[in-house]
Short mmCIF file of C-alpha atoms in Angstrom, two decimals:
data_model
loop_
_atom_site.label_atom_id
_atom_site.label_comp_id
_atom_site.label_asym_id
_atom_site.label_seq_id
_atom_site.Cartn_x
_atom_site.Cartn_y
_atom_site.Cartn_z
CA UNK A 732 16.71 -10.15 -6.97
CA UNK A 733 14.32 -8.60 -9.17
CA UNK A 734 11.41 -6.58 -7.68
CA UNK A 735 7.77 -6.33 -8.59
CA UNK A 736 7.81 -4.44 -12.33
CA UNK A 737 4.67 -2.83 -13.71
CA UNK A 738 4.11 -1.36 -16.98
CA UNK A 739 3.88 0.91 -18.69
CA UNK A 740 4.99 4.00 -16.15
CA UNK A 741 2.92 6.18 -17.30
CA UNK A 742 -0.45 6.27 -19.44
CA UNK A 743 -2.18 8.95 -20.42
CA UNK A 744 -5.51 7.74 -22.38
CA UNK A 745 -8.97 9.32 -23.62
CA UNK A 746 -12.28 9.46 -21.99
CA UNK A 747 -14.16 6.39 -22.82
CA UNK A 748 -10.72 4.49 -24.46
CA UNK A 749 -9.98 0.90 -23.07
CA UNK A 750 -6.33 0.50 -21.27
CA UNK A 751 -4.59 -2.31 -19.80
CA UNK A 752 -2.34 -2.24 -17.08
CA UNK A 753 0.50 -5.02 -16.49
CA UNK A 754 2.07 -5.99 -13.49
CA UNK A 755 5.12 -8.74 -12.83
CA UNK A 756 5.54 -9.94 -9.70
CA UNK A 757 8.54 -11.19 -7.87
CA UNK A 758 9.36 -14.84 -8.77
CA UNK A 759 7.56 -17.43 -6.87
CA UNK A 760 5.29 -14.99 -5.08
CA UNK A 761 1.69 -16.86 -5.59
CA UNK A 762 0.02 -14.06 -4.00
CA UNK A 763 -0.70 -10.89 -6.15
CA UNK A 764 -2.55 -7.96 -5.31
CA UNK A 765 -3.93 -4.49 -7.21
CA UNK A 766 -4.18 -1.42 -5.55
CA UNK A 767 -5.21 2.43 -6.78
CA UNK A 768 -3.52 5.50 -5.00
CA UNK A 769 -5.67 8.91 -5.56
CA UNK A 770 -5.50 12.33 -4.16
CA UNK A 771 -8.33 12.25 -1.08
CA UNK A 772 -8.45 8.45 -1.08
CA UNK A 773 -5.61 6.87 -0.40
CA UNK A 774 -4.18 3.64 -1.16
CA UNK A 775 -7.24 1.52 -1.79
CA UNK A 776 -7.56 -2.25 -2.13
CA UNK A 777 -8.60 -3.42 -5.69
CA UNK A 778 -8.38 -6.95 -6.22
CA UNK A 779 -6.21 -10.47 -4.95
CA UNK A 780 -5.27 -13.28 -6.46
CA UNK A 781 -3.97 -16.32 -4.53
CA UNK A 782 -2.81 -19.28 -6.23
CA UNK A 783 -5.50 -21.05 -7.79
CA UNK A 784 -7.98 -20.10 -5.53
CA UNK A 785 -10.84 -17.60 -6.79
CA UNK A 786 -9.51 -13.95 -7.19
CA UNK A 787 -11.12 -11.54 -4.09
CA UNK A 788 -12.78 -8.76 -6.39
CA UNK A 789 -14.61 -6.90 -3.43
CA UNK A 790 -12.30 -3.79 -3.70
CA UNK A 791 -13.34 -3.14 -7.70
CA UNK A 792 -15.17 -0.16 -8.14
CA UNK A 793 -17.29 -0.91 -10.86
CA UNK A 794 -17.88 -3.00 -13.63
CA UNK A 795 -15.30 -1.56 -16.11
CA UNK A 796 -12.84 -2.93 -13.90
CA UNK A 797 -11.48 -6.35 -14.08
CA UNK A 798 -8.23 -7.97 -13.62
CA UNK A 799 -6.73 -11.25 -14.56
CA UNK A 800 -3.33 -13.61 -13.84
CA UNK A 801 -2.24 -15.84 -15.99
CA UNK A 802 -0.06 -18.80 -15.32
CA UNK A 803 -0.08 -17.87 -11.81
CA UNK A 804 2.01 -14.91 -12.56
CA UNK A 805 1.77 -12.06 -14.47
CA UNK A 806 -1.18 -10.02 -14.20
CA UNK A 807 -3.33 -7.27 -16.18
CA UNK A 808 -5.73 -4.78 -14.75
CA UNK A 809 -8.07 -3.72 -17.62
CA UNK A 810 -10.01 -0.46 -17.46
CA UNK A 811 -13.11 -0.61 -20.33
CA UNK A 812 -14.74 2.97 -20.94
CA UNK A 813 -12.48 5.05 -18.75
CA UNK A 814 -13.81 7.66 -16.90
CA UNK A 815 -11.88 11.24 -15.50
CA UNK A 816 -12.21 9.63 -11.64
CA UNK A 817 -10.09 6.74 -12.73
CA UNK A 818 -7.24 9.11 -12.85
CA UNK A 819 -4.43 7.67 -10.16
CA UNK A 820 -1.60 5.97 -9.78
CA UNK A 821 -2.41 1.89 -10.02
CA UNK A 822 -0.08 0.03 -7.71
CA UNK A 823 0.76 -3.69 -7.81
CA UNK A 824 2.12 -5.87 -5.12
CA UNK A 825 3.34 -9.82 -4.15
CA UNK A 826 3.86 -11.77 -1.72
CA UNK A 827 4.49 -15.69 -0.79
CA UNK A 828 0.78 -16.84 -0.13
CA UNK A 829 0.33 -16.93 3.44
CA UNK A 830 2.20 -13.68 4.28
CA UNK A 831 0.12 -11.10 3.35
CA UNK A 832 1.56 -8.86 5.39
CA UNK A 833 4.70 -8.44 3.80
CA UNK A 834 3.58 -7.13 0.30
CA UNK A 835 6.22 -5.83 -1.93
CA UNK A 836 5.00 -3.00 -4.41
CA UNK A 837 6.31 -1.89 -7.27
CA UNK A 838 6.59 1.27 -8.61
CA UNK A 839 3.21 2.03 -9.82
CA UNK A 840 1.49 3.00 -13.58
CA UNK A 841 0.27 6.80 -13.47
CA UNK A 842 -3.09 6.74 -15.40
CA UNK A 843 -4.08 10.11 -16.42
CA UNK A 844 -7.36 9.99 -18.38
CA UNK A 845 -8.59 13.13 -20.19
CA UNK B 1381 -15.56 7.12 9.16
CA UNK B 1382 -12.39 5.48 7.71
CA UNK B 1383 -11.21 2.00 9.12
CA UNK B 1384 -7.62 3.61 9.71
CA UNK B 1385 -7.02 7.80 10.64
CA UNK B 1386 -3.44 8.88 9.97
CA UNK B 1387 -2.64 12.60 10.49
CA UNK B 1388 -1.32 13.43 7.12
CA UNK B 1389 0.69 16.12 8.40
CA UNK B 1390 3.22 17.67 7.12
CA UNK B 1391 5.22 16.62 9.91
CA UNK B 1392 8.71 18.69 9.83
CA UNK B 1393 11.65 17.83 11.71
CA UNK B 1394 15.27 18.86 12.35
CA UNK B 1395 18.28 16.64 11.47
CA UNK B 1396 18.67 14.21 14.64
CA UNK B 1397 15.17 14.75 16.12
CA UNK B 1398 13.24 11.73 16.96
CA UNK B 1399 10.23 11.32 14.99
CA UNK B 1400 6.61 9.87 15.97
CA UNK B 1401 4.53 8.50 13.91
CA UNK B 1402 0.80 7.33 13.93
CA UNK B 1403 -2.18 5.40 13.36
CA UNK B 1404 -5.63 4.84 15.36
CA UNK B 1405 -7.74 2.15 14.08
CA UNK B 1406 -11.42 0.96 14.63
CA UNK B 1407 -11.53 -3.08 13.62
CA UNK B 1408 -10.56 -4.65 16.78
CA UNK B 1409 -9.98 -7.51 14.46
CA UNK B 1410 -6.73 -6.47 12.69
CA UNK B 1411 -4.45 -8.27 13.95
CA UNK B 1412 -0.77 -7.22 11.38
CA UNK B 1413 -0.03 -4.33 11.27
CA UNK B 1414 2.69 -2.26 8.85
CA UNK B 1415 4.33 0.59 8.21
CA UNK B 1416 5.65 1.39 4.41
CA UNK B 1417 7.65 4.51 3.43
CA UNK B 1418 7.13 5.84 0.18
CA UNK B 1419 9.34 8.73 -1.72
CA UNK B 1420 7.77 10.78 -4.13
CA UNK B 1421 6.82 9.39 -7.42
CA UNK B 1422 7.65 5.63 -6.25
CA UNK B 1423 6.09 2.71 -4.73
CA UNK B 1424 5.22 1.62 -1.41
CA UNK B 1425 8.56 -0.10 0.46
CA UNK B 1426 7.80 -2.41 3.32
CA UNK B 1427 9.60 -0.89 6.50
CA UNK B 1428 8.31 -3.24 9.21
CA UNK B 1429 5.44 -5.64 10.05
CA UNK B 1430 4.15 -6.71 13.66
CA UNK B 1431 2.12 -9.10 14.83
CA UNK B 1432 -0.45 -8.30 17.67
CA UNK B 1433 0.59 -6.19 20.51
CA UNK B 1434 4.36 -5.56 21.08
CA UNK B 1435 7.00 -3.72 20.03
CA UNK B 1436 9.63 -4.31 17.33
CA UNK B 1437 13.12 -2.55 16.23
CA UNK B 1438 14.84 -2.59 13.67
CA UNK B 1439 17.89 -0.24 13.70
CA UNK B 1440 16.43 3.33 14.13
CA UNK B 1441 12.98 2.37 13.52
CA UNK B 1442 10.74 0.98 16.05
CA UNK B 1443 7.25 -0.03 15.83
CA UNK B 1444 4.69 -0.18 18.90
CA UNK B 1445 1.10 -1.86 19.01
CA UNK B 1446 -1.45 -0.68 21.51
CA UNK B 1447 -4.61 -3.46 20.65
CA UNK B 1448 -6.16 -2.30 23.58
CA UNK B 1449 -5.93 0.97 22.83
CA UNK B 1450 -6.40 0.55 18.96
CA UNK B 1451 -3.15 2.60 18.35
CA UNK B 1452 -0.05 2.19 16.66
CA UNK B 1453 3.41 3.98 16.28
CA UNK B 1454 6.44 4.24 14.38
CA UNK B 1455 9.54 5.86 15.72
CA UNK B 1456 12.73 6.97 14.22
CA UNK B 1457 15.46 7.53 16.02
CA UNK B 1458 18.34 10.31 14.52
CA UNK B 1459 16.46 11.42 11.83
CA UNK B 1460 18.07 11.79 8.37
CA UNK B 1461 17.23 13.98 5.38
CA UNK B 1462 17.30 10.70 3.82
CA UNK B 1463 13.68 9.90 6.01
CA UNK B 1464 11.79 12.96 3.92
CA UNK B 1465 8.98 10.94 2.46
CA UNK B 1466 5.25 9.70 2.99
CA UNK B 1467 4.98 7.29 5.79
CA UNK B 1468 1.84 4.90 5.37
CA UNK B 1469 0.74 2.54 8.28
CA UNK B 1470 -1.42 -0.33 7.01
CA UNK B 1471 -3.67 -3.44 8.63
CA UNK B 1472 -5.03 -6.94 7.91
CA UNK B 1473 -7.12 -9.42 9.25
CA UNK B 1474 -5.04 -12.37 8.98
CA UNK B 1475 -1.57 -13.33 7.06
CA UNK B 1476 -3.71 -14.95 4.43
CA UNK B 1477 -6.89 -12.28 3.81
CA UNK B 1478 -4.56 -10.52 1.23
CA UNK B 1479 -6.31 -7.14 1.32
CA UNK B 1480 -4.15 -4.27 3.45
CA UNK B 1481 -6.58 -1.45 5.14
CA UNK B 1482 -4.20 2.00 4.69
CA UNK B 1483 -4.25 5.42 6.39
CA UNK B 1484 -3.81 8.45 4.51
CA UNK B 1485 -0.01 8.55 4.89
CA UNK B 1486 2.05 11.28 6.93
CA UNK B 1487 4.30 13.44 4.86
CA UNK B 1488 7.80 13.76 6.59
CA UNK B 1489 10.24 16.27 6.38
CA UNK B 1490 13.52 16.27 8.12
CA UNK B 1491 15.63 19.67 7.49
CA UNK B 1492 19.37 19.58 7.64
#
């Protein structure tokens, strides 16, 4: 079956521009989650949604940052005002609700931001 | 300190050699625990999950879980070329907290 798809691949933007960031996840995963992958850092948690329960936002790094998932399945990460550090690769993953430890991810969107 | 050390390596390996893999972590609360391989320029792929202490194979990979110990392994048996890529061990809470704790990843490389 069909995997977790982001889009687009790649996106290079300007300092201070506004980008959005899609993900699809696998069908009938309720579960979504965002993660960012940078040099020195790692794979960090971003943000979780679960059904129609509130989204966990405790991994978003600042304000400019916010993500929502409509109809319970596709999602968009939204960057306002991006800044050099948000440079990475933003990863999305699914999974059925109560098995969050068996995330699929897809492929990733490299953001370079110049 | 982070929450999970991995020894990013590189790690370089003949053709055939067994390969070890690991993770230390502080949270005695984790209680899954992952491994994902990832190839350069892709995303994360799930390799195998456990839960608690234990061990678990799956063809030439096999995962151990040292709670007491707060230490965890992945071994490959017969190494292929085919294995050259990032290794990441990850960690959670519970099935349902949703947010996955990663090391730094080990870079593998397995020479013909």
């Amino acid at each position: 079956g069909a995997g977790v798809s982001q889009s687009p691949s790649n996106k290079v933007t300007e300092k201070g521009k506004d980008v959005e960031l899609r993900c699809d996840p696998i069908s009938g995963h309720t579960a979504l989650y965002w993660y960012r992958q940078s040099l020195g850092q790692g794979l960090e948690f971003l943000i979780y949604f679960q059904g129609n329960s509130a989204p966990d936002k405790s991994g978003l790094p600042s304000d400019r940052f916010s993500a929502e998932r409509t109809g319970g399945s596709v999602s968009t990460l939204t960057i306002q005002r991006t800044q050099q550090e948000d440079s990475a690769v933003y990863l999305c993953a699914s999974s059925h609700g109560l098995r969050a430890y068996e995330q699929y991810f897809g492929p990733g969107t490299r953001l370079t931001v110049t | 300190q982070k929450e999970v050390e991995q020894d990013p390596g590189p790690l370089s390996v003949p053709e055939g050699a067994i390969v070890s893999l690991n993770c230390t972590y502080s949270n005695s609360a984790f209680q899954y625990f992952m491994w994902y391989r990832q190839y350069s320029r892709k995303g994360p792929e799930l390799l195998m999950y456990t839960y608690s202490s234990g061990n678990k194979e799956d063809g030439r990979f096999t995962a151990q879980v040292d709670k007491s110990s707060k230490y965890i392994s992945l071994f490959i048996r017969d190494s292929q070329p085919s294995d050259s890529a990032t290794y990441l061990c990850a960690m959670t809470r519970s099935s349902n907290t949703g947010k996955l704790i990663f090391g730094q990843g080990t870079t593998l490389q397995v020479k013909p």
